[in-house]
Short mmCIF file of C-alpha atoms and ligand atoms in Angstrom, two decimals:
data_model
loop_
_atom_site.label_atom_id
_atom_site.label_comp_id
_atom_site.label_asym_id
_atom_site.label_seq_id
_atom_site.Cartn_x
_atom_site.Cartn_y
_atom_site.Cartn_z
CA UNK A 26 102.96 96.30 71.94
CA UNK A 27 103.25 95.30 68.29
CA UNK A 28 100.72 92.38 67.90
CA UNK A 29 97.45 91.59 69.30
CA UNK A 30 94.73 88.80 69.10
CA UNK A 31 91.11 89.19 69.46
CA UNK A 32 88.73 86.24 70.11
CA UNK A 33 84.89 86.13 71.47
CA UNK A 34 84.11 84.05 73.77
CA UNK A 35 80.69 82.34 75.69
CA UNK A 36 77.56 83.23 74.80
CA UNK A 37 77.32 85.57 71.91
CA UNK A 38 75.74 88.90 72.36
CA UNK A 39 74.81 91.49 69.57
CA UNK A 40 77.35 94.34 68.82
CA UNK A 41 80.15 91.42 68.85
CA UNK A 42 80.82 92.51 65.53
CA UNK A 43 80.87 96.08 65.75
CA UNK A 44 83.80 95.68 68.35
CA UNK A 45 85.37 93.27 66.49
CA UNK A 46 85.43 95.90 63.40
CA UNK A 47 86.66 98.84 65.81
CA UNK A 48 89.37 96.38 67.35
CA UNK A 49 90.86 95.86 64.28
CA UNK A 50 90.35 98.73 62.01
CA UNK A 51 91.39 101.20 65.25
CA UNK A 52 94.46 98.53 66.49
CA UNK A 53 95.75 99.33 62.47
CA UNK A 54 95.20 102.91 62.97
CA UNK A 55 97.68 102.64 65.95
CA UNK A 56 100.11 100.88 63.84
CA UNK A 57 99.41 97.48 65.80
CA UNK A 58 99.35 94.06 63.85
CA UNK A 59 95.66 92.31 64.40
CA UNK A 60 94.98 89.08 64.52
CA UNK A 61 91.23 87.22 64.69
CA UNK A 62 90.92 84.44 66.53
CA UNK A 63 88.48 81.92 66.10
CA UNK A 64 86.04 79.99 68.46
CA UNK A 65 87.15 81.94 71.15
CA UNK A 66 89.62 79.83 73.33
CA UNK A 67 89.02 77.23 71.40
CA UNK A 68 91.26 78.89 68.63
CA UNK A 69 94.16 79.78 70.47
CA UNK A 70 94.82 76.53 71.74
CA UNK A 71 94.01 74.95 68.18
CA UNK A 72 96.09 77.58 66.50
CA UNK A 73 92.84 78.51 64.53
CA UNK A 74 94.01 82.28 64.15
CA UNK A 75 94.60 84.55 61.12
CA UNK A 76 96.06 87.75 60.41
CA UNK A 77 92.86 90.71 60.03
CA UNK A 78 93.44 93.65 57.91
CA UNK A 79 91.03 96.67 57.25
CA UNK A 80 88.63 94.69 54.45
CA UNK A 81 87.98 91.51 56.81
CA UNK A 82 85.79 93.08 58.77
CA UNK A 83 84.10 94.86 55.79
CA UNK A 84 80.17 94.73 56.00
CA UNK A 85 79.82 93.04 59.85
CA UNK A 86 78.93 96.42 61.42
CA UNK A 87 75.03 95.93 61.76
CA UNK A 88 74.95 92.15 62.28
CA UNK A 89 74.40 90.21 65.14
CA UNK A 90 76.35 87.26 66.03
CA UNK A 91 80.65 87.18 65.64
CA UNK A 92 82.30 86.50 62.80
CA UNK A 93 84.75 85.17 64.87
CA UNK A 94 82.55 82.31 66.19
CA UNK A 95 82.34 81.49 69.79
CA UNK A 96 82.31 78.61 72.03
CA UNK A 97 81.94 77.90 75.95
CA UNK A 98 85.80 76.45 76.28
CA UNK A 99 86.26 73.65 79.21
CA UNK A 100 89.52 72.88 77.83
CA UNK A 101 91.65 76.42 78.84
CA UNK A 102 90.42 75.88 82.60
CA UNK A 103 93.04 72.71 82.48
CA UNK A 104 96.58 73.28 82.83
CA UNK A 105 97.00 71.91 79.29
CA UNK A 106 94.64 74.34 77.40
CA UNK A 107 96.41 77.29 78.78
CA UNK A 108 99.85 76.03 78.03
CA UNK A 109 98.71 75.40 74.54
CA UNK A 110 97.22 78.73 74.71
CA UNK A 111 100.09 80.40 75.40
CA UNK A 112 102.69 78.44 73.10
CA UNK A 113 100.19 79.69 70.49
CA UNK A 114 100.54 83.19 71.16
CA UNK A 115 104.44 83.07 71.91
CA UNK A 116 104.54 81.23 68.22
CA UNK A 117 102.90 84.10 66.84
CA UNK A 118 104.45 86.98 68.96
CA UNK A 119 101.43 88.02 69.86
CA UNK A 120 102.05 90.44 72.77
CA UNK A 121 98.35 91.05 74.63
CA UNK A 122 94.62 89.99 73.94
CA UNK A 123 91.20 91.40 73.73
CA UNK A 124 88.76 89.44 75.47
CA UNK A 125 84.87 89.90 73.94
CA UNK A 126 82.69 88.55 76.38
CA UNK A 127 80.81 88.36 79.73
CA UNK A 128 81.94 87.61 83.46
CA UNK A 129 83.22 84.16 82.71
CA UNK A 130 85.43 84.93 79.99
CA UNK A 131 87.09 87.33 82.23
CA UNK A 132 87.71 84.96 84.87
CA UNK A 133 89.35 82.65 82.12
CA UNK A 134 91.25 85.75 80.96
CA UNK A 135 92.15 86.68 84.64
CA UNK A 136 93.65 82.76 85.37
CA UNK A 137 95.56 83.26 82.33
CA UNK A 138 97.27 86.53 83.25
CA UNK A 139 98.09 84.83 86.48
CA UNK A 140 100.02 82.10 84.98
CA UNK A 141 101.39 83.69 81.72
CA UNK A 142 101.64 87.40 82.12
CA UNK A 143 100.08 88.28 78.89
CA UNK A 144 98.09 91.59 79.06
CA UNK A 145 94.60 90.71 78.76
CA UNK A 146 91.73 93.40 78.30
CA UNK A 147 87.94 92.57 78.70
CA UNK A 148 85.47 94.05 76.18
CA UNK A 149 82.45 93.74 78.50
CA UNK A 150 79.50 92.16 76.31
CA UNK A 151 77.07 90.21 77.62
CA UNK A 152 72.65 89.87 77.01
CA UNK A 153 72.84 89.05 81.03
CA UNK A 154 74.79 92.57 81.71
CA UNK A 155 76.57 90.34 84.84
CA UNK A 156 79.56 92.07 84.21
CA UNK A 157 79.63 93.61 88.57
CA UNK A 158 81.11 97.40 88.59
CA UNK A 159 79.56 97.95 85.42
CA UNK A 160 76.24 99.43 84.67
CA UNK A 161 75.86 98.49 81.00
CA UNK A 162 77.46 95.51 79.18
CA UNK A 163 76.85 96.09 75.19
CA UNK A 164 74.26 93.94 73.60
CA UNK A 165 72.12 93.52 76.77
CA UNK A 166 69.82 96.81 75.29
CA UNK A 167 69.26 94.47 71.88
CA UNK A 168 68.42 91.63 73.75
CA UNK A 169 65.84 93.65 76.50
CA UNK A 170 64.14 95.08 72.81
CA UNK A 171 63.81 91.80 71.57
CA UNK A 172 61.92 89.97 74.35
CA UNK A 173 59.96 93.50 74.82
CA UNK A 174 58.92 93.26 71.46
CA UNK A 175 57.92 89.21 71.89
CA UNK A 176 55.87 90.20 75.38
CA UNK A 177 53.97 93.29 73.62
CA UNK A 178 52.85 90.44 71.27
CA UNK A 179 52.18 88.56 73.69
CA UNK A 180 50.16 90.90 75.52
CA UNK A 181 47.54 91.34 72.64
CA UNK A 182 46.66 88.02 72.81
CA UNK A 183 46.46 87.72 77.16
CA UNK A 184 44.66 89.95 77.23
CA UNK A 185 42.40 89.30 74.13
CA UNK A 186 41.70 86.06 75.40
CA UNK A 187 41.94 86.59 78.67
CA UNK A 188 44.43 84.41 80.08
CA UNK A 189 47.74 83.82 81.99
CA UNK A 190 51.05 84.07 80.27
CA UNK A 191 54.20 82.73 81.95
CA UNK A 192 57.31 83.93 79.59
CA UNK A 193 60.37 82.03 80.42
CA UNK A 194 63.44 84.62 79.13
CA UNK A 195 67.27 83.93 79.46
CA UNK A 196 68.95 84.34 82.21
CA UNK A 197 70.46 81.45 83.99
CA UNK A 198 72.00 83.28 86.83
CA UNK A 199 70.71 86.85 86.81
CA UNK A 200 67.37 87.67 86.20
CA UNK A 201 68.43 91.27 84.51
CA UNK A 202 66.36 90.63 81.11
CA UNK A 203 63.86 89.03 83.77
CA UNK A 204 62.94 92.55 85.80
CA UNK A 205 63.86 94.75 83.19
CA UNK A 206 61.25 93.43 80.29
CA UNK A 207 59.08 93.11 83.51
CA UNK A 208 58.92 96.55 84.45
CA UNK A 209 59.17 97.96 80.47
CA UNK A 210 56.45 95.15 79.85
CA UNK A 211 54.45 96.26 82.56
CA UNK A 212 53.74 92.46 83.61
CA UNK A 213 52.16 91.60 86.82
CA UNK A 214 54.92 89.30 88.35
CA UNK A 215 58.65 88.41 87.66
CA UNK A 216 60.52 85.41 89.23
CA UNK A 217 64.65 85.58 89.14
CA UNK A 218 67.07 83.80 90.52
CA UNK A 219 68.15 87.12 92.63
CA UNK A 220 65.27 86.43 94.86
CA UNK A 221 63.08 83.60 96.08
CA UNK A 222 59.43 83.95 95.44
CA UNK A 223 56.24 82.65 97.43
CA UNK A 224 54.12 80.60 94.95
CA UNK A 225 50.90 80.43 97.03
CA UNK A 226 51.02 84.32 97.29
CA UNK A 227 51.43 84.88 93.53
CA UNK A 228 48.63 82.16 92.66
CA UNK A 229 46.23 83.95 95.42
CA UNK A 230 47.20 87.38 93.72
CA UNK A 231 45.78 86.03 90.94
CA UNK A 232 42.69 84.41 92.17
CA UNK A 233 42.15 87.51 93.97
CA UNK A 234 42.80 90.06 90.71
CA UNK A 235 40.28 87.94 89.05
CA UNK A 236 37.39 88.34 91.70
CA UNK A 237 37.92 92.11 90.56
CA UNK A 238 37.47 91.73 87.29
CA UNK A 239 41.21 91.38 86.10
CA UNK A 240 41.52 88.29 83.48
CA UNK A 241 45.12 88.53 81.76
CA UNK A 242 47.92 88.06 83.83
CA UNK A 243 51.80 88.20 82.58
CA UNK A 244 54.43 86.34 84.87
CA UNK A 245 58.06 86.83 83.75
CA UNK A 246 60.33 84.06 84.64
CA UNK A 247 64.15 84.19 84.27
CA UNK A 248 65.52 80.72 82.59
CA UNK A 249 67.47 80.02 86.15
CA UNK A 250 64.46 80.48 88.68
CA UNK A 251 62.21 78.34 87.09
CA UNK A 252 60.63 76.50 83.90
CA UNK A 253 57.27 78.36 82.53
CA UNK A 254 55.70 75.36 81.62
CA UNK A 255 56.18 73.87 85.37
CA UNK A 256 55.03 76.89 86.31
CA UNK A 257 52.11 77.90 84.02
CA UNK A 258 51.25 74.17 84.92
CA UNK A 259 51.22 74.79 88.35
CA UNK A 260 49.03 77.95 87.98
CA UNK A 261 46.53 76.27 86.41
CA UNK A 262 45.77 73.27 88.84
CA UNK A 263 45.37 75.65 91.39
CA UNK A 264 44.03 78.69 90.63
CA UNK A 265 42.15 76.68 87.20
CA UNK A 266 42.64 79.70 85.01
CA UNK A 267 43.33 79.00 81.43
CA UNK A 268 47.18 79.36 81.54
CA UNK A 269 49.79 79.49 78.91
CA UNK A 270 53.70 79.00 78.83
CA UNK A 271 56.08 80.99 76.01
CA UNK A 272 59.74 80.13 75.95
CA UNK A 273 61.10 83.05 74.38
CA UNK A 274 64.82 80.85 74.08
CA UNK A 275 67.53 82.11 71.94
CA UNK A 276 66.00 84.88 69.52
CA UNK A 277 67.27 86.74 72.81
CA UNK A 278 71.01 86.46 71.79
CA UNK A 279 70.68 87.17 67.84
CA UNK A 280 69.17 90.07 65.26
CA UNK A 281 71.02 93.46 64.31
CA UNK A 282 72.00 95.02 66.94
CA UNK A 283 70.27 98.25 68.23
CA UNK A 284 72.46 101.89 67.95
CA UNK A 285 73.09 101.99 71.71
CA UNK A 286 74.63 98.19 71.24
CA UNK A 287 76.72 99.40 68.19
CA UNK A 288 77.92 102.70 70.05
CA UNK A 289 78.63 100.85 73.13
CA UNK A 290 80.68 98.14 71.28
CA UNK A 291 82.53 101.10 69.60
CA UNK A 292 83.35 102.74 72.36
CA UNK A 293 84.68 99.56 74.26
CA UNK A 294 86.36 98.34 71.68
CA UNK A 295 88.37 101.45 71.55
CA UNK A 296 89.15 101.78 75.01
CA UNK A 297 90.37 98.36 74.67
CA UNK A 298 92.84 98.88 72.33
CA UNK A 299 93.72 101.98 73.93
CA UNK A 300 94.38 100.27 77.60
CA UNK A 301 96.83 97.70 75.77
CA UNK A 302 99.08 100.65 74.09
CA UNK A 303 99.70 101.74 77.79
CA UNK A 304 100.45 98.40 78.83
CA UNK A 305 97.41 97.74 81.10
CA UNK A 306 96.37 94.50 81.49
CA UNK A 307 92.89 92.75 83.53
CA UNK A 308 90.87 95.54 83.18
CA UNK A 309 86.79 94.85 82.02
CA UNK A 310 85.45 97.84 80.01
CA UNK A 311 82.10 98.92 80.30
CA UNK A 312 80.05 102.02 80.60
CA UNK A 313 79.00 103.06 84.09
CA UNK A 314 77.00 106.76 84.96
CA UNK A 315 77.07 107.26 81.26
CA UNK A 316 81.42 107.31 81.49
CA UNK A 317 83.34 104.42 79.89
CA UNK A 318 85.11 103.39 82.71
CA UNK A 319 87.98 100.12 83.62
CA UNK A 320 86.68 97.98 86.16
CA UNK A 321 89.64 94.98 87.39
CA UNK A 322 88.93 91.80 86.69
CA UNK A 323 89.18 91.01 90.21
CA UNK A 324 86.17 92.74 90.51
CA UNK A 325 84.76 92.36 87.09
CA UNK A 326 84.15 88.51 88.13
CA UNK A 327 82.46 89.03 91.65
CA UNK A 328 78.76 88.45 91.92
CA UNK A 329 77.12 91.62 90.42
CA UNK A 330 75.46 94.16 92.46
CA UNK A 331 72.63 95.88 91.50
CA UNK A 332 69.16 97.23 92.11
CA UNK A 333 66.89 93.77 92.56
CA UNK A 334 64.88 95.00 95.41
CA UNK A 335 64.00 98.42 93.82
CA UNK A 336 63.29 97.23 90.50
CA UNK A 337 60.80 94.75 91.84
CA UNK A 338 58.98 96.63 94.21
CA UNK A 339 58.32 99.02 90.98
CA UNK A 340 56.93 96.12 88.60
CA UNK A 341 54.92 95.18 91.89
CA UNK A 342 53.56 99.17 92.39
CA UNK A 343 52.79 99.73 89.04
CA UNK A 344 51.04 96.38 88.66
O1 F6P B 406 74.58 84.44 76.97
C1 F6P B 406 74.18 84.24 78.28
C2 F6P B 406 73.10 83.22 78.29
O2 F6P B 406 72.22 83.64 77.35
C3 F6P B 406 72.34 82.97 79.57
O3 F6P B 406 71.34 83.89 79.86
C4 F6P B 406 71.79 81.61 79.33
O4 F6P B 406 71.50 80.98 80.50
C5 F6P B 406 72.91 80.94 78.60
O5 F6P B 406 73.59 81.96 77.94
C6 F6P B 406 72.50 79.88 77.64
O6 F6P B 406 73.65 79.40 77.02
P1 F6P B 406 73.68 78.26 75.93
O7 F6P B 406 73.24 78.88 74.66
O8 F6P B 406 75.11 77.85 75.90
O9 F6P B 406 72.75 77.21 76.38
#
């Protein structure tokens, strides 16, 4: 292993750069020739690629975003874009790649090992943390402070004014943000696409809480299970409580990201870099039980498993 490209792909996730910097600066540590690939697959099948040395990723540490640009790539699932792909890298000698991104870029990467036997190594980072057989992606602890920071706010004016909030956060299939900034938030109800939900109940719970005395009401509601002003709408033709709909949209994905992002990223990043020297290829890296650990692609890219029952019984205890 002598050369190696780096891209970022789908949806960008902060800490992108801190791996990008460790990638890079630790590949040239191990004597390995780095090169930065732009808008993720986009740039290897454009040959948009350049050669990285130490000072090009000067300065990127604590910002969010990727240097590198990304892009959602339609174009490598076709015959055509991998071939292109691949003449790119054999033009280049490039020997293996590191793969910055969430569950879909590692079933791109997986395809792509399939047909062309380059080594390809996930870094797992991803606001959704959908990566399956891995407990943390990096970025996803930025993105739960940021819409925990927007539903604090939020929460001094519900419950100043007394009304009902429904905060639509990202999460088109997995309603991680969703519970998690539910349960941290200590909101009333959460709606993901993990679980289906019984409208009539929620808008009794709320008539009901009201009879007691209880006027301010936050319902969480993951991008994919629903729309918050359908819903908030909704909420208020029935139950006729003043009711109020927040999209909290993309501020999710940006902003500097927070130390356990950077560390994570780091620590990836390394074991990236580390898994191509010994000639591994399709492995996702992510931290699981507090180890970074190598989870296969093959099961990198399955439907994630996780805690959805026990989370929301919580929210719904401590409610
Ligand atoms: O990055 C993942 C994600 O944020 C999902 O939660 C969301 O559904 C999607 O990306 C939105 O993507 P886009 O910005 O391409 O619309």
């Amino acid at each position: 292993m002598k050369r190696i490209a780096v891209l970022t792909t789908g949806g960008d996730s902060p800490g992108m750069n801190a791996a990008i910097r460790t990638v890079v600066r630790y590949g040239i540590y191990n004597k390995l020739e780095v090169w930065g690939v732009f808008r993720g697959w986009w740039g290897l099948i454009n040959e948009e690629l350049k050669i990285f040395d130490h000072r090009s990723v000067s300065g990127i540490v604590n910002q969010g975003g990727t240097i590198l640009k990304t892009a959602r790539c339609p174009e490598f699932k076709t015959e055509e874009g991998m071939m292109r792909a691949y003449n790119t890298l054999k033009k280049y000698n490039i020997d293996g790649i590191i793969i910055i991104g969430g569950e879909g870029s590692f079933t791109a990467g997986s395809e792509f090992y399939k047909r062309y036997k380059v080594p390809c190594i996930g870094i797992s980072a991803s606001i959704d943390n959908d990566v399956n057989g891995i407990e943390m992606t990096f970025g996803v602890d930025t993105a739960l402070n940021t819409a925990l920071d927007a539903l604090d706010k939020i929460r001094d004016t519900a419950t100043s004014m007394e009304r009902i909030f429904v905060v639509e956060v990202m999460g088109k299939e997995s309603g991680f943000i969703a519970l998690n900034v539910a349960l941290a938030g200590g909101c009333e109800e959460v709606i993901i696409p993990e679980r289906s939900y019984n409208f009539e109940a929620i808008c009794h719970d709320i008539v009901e809480g009201n009879l007691r005395g209880k006027v301010s009401w936050i319902i969480v509601v993951a991008e994919g299970a629903g729309s918050a002003e359908e819903i908030a709408k909704k909420i208020h033709e029935i139950t006729d409580l003043e009711t109020r709909a927040v999209i909290l949209g993309h501020i999710q994905r940006g902003g500097r990201p927070t130390a356990l992002s950077r560390r994570l990223a780091i620590l990836f990043a390394k074991e990236a870099v580390n898994c191509l020297l010994e000639g591994q290829t399709c492995k996702a890296i992510g931290l699981t039980r507090g180890e970074i650990v190598r989870v296969d692609f093959e099961t990198a890219i399955q439907k994630k498993i996780w805690d959805v029952e026990g989370l929301y019984k919580m929210v719904k205890v401590l409610t």
